Coordinates of C-alpha atoms in Angstrom, one line a residue:
X1 CA -1.8 -19.7 33.6
X2 CA -1.4 -19.3 29.8
X3 CA -0.9 -22.1 27.4
X4 CA 2.1 -21.8 25.1
X5 CA 1.4 -21.7 21.4
X6 CA 2.3 -24.9 19.6
X7 CA 2.5 -26.2 16.0
X8 CA 0.8 -24.2 13.3
X9 CA -0.5 -21.6 15.8
X10 CA 3.0 -20.7 16.9
X11 CA 4.3 -20.7 13.4
X12 CA 1.5 -18.4 12.2
X13 CA 2.1 -16.0 15.1
X14 CA 5.8 -15.9 14.3
X15 CA 4.9 -15.2 10.6
X16 CA 2.7 -12.3 11.7
X17 CA 5.5 -11.0 13.9
X18 CA 7.9 -11.1 10.9
X19 CA 5.4 -9.1 8.8
X20 CA 5.1 -6.5 11.6
X21 CA 8.9 -6.2 11.6
X22 CA 8.9 -5.4 7.9
X23 CA 6.5 -2.5 8.2
X24 CA 8.2 -1.1 11.3
X25 CA 11.5 -1.0 9.4
X26 CA 10.2 0.3 6.1
X27 CA 7.4 2.8 6.8
X28 CA 6.9 5.4 9.4
X29 CA 3.7 7.1 8.1
X30 CA 2.0 3.8 7.3
X31 CA 3.3 2.3 10.5
X32 CA 1.6 5.1 12.5
X33 CA -1.7 4.6 10.8
X34 CA -1.6 0.8 11.1
X35 CA -1.1 1.0 14.9
X36 CA -4.5 2.8 15.0
X37 CA -6.3 -0.2 13.6
X38 CA -8.2 -2.4 15.9
X39 CA -6.8 -5.8 16.9
X40 CA -9.1 -7.6 14.4
X41 CA -7.7 -6.1 11.2
X42 CA -4.2 -4.9 12.3
X43 CA -2.2 -8.1 11.8
X44 CA -3.8 -8.7 8.4
X45 CA -3.0 -5.3 7.0
X46 CA 0.6 -5.7 8.2
X47 CA 0.7 -9.1 6.4
X48 CA -0.4 -7.4 3.2
X49 CA 2.2 -4.7 3.5
X50 CA 5.0 -7.1 4.2
X51 CA 4.4 -9.1 1.0
X52 CA 4.0 -5.9 -1.1
X53 CA 7.2 -4.5 0.3
X54 CA 9.2 -7.7 -0.3
X55 CA 8.0 -7.8 -4.0
X56 CA 8.7 -4.1 -4.4
X57 CA 12.3 -4.6 -3.1
X58 CA 13.0 -7.2 -5.8
X59 CA 12.6 -4.5 -8.5
X60 CA 13.6 -1.4 -6.6
X61 CA 17.3 -2.0 -5.9
X62 CA 18.2 -4.6 -3.3
X63 CA 18.0 -7.5 -5.8
X64 CA 20.1 -5.5 -8.3
X65 CA 22.6 -4.7 -5.6
X66 CA 22.9 -8.4 -4.9
X67 CA 23.9 -9.0 -8.5
X68 CA 20.6 -10.2 -10.0
X69 CA 20.0 -9.5 -13.7
X70 CA 16.6 -8.3 -14.9
X71 CA 15.9 -11.8 -16.1
X72 CA 16.7 -13.2 -12.7
X73 CA 14.6 -10.6 -11.0
X74 CA 11.6 -11.6 -13.2
X75 CA 12.2 -15.3 -12.3
X76 CA 12.3 -14.4 -8.6
X77 CA 9.0 -12.5 -8.9
X78 CA 7.4 -15.4 -10.8
X79 CA 8.6 -17.8 -8.1
X80 CA 7.2 -15.5 -5.3
X81 CA 3.8 -15.2 -7.0
X82 CA 3.6 -19.0 -7.5
X83 CA 4.6 -19.5 -3.8
X84 CA 1.9 -17.1 -2.7
X85 CA -0.8 -18.9 -4.7
X86 CA 0.4 -22.3 -3.5
X87 CA 0.4 -21.1 0.1
X88 CA -3.2 -19.8 -0.2
X89 CA -4.2 -23.2 -1.6
X90 CA -2.4 -25.2 1.1
X91 CA -2.4 -22.9 4.1
X92 CA 1.4 -23.1 4.6
X93 CA 4.7 -21.6 3.3
X94 CA 8.3 -22.0 4.5
X95 CA 8.6 -18.2 3.8
X96 CA 7.3 -16.5 6.8
X97 CA 6.1 -13.4 4.9
X98 CA 4.3 -15.5 2.4
X99 CA 2.8 -17.7 5.1
X100 CA 1.4 -14.6 6.9
X101 CA 0.0 -13.1 3.7
X102 CA -1.6 -16.4 2.7
X103 CA -3.3 -16.7 6.1
X104 CA -4.8 -13.3 5.6
X105 CA -5.8 -14.1 2.0
X106 CA -7.6 -17.2 3.0
X107 CA -9.5 -15.6 5.9
X108 CA -10.4 -12.4 4.1
X109 CA -11.1 -13.5 0.6
X110 CA -8.1 -12.1 -1.3
X111 CA -7.6 -14.1 -4.5
X112 CA -5.8 -14.2 -7.9
X113 CA -8.0 -11.4 -9.2
X114 CA -6.1 -9.0 -6.9
X115 CA -2.8 -10.8 -6.6
X116 CA -2.1 -11.3 -10.3
X117 CA -2.4 -7.6 -11.3
X118 CA 0.0 -6.7 -8.4
X119 CA 2.7 -9.0 -9.6
X120 CA 2.1 -7.8 -13.2
X121 CA 2.9 -4.2 -12.2
X122 CA 6.0 -5.3 -10.3
X123 CA 7.2 -7.0 -13.5
X124 CA 6.6 -3.8 -15.4
X125 CA 9.3 -2.1 -13.3
X126 CA 11.9 -4.4 -14.7
X127 CA 11.5 -3.4 -18.3
X128 CA 9.5 -0.1 -18.5
X129 CA 11.3 3.1 -17.9
X130 CA 8.7 5.7 -19.0
X131 CA 4.9 5.7 -18.7
X132 CA 2.2 7.5 -20.6
X133 CA -1.3 8.0 -19.2
X134 CA -2.5 4.6 -20.2
X135 CA 0.4 2.6 -18.9
X136 CA 0.4 4.8 -15.7
X137 CA -3.2 3.9 -15.0
X138 CA -2.5 0.2 -15.5
X139 CA 0.6 0.3 -13.4
X140 CA -1.2 2.2 -10.5
X141 CA -4.1 -0.2 -10.6
X142 CA -1.8 -3.2 -10.0
X143 CA 0.7 -1.6 -7.7
X144 CA -1.6 0.4 -5.5
X145 CA -5.4 0.2 -6.2
X146 CA -5.5 -3.6 -5.7
X147 CA -3.5 -3.1 -2.4
X148 CA -6.3 -0.8 -1.3
X149 CA -8.8 -3.5 -2.3
X150 CA -6.9 -6.1 -0.4
X151 CA -7.1 -3.9 2.7
X152 CA -10.8 -3.4 2.1
X153 CA -11.3 -7.2 2.1
X154 CA -9.6 -7.2 5.5
X155 CA -11.6 -4.3 6.9
X156 CA -14.9 -6.0 6.0
X157 CA -14.0 -9.7 6.5
X158 CA -11.4 -10.3 9.2
X159 CA -12.8 -12.6 11.8
X160 CA -15.8 -13.7 9.7
X161 CA -16.5 -17.3 8.9
X162 CA -17.0 -16.5 5.2
X163 CA -15.8 -13.4 3.3
X164 CA -18.4 -11.1 1.8
X165 CA -18.1 -8.8 -1.3
X166 CA -17.7 -5.1 -0.6
X167 CA -20.2 -2.5 -1.8
X168 CA -19.4 -0.6 -5.0
X169 CA -18.9 2.7 -3.2
X170 CA -16.3 1.2 -0.9
X171 CA -14.5 -0.5 -3.8
X172 CA -14.3 2.9 -5.6
X173 CA -13.0 4.6 -2.5
X174 CA -10.4 2.0 -1.8
X175 CA -9.1 2.2 -5.4
X176 CA -9.0 6.0 -5.4
X177 CA -7.3 6.2 -2.1
X178 CA -4.6 3.7 -3.3
X179 CA -4.2 5.7 -6.5
X180 CA -3.7 8.9 -4.5
X181 CA -1.1 7.4 -2.3
X182 CA 0.8 6.1 -5.2
X183 CA 0.7 9.4 -7.2
X184 CA 1.8 11.3 -4.1
X185 CA 4.8 9.0 -3.7
X186 CA 5.6 9.4 -7.4
X187 CA 5.8 13.1 -7.0
X188 CA 7.8 12.9 -3.7
X189 CA 10.3 10.5 -5.4
X190 CA 10.4 12.1 -8.8
X191 CA 14.2 12.8 -8.7
X192 CA 15.1 9.5 -7.1
X193 CA 13.0 7.5 -9.5
X194 CA 14.7 9.3 -12.4
X195 CA 18.3 9.4 -11.1
X196 CA 18.6 6.1 -9.3
X197 CA 16.0 3.9 -11.1
X198 CA 15.8 5.6 -14.5
X199 CA 12.0 5.7 -14.4
X200 CA 9.3 8.3 -15.2
X201 CA 5.9 7.3 -13.9
X202 CA 4.1 10.6 -14.5
X203 CA 5.1 11.5 -18.0
X204 CA 7.1 14.6 -17.3
X205 CA 5.6 15.8 -14.0
X206 CA 8.7 18.0 -13.4
X207 CA 6.9 20.5 -15.7
X208 CA 4.8 22.9 -13.6
X209 CA 1.5 22.4 -15.6
X210 CA 1.8 18.6 -15.5
X211 CA 2.6 18.7 -11.8
X212 CA -0.5 20.7 -11.1
X213 CA -2.6 18.3 -13.2
X214 CA -1.3 15.4 -11.2
X215 CA -1.9 17.2 -7.9
X216 CA -5.5 18.0 -9.0
X217 CA -6.1 14.3 -9.7
X218 CA -4.7 13.4 -6.3
X219 CA -6.9 15.8 -4.5
X220 CA -10.0 14.6 -6.4
X221 CA -9.1 11.0 -5.5
X222 CA -8.6 11.9 -1.8
X223 CA -11.9 13.7 -1.7
X224 CA -13.7 10.7 -3.2
X225 CA -12.1 8.4 -0.7
X226 CA -12.9 10.7 2.2
X227 CA -16.6 10.5 1.5
X228 CA -16.7 6.7 2.1
X229 CA -14.3 6.3 4.9
X230 CA -17.1 6.9 7.5
X231 CA -18.8 3.8 6.1
X232 CA -15.9 1.5 7.1
X233 CA -16.2 -0.6 10.3
X234 CA -15.4 1.4 13.4
X235 CA -12.2 -0.4 14.2
X236 CA -10.7 0.8 10.9
X237 CA -11.9 4.4 10.5
X238 CA -9.3 6.2 12.7
X239 CA -6.4 4.4 10.9
X240 CA -7.7 5.0 7.4
X241 CA -8.6 8.6 8.3
X242 CA -5.0 9.2 9.6
X243 CA -3.5 7.7 6.4
X244 CA -5.8 9.7 4.2
X245 CA -5.0 12.9 6.1
X246 CA -1.2 12.3 6.1
X247 CA -1.3 12.1 2.3
X248 CA -3.6 15.1 2.0
X249 CA -1.0 17.0 4.0
X250 CA 1.7 15.7 1.7
X251 CA -0.3 16.8 -1.3
X252 CA -0.7 20.3 0.2
X253 CA 3.0 20.5 0.9
X254 CA 3.9 19.3 -2.6
X255 CA 1.8 22.2 -4.1
X256 CA 4.0 24.7 -2.3
X257 CA 7.2 22.9 -3.0
X258 CA 8.9 23.3 -6.4
X259 CA 9.9 20.3 -8.4
X260 CA 13.4 19.2 -7.6
X261 CA 13.1 20.3 -3.9
X262 CA 14.1 17.9 -1.2
X263 CA 11.7 15.0 -0.6
X264 CA 8.5 16.4 1.1
X265 CA 7.8 15.0 4.5
X266 CA 5.2 15.5 7.2
X267 CA 6.8 16.4 10.6
X268 CA 6.3 14.0 13.4
X269 CA 4.3 16.6 15.4
X270 CA 1.8 17.1 12.5
X271 CA 1.5 13.3 12.2
X272 CA 0.6 13.0 15.9
X273 CA -2.0 15.9 15.6
X274 CA -3.6 14.1 12.6
X275 CA -3.7 10.8 14.4
X276 CA -5.2 12.5 17.5
X277 CA -7.8 14.2 15.3
X278 CA -8.8 10.8 13.8
X279 CA -9.0 9.1 17.2
X280 CA -11.4 11.8 18.3
X281 CA -13.7 10.7 15.5
X282 CA -13.2 13.7 13.2
X283 CA -14.1 13.0 9.6
X284 CA -11.3 12.8 7.0
X285 CA -10.1 16.2 5.7
X286 CA -12.2 17.1 2.7
X287 CA -15.1 14.9 3.6
X288 CA -18.6 16.4 3.1
X289 CA -20.3 13.6 5.1

């Protein structure tokens, strides 16, 4: 006979379920990879993704479609960040996605040093239309690299009584994997970002030489990340390897696809093959370890 969840336990489980629903609706590739995580880290990574997605949606269309001005979008982001930090301090939020994230942050050691740069990058989307190399790097750190670092905190600390600091090589790998993911998506969404949102994240990457330069950087970042994925806990490796290899495949397809072509995707059959390869314990593509 099982005992029904009650009180905070039931509420927290409901919050986790809400976060899982967000990732299931918004991401197929990331959803596939997340399902390969062990039971220990899986809900926490979903909780991170859900908060990131909600914040991203504030600046990427839905809030504007609802009639919010840029000033109101900024106010909503500010309020969301404040609610996140308060929930981490108290252990509770009336917002299910925030509550789920705060539970993860408290258990896994995710603090303001990672959260503040993320929200700073989200605010950048409100008033910055074009990036140079310097602003691109700052934006990618806050929007993607710190998300990789949040996930690393989960991989190492979920289930522990006290979170530990990750080794420097794992920190570098997490940052570079996050950066590669972001730059791949910038290239995939080049036309949509320009036409719908009026943004240029890559300083003219429609130019062939610039596009090649960005792809070279992506492949270098993916190779660096591949070298440290085998050092992650066993219940994380297959998922991270799958995500890595999906984006390596996207990078490969982007090289053979001209700028302005339809959005590059990985067919479902290839996704399944990459996931199976990772589950068999094969190293990430490009790994020399």
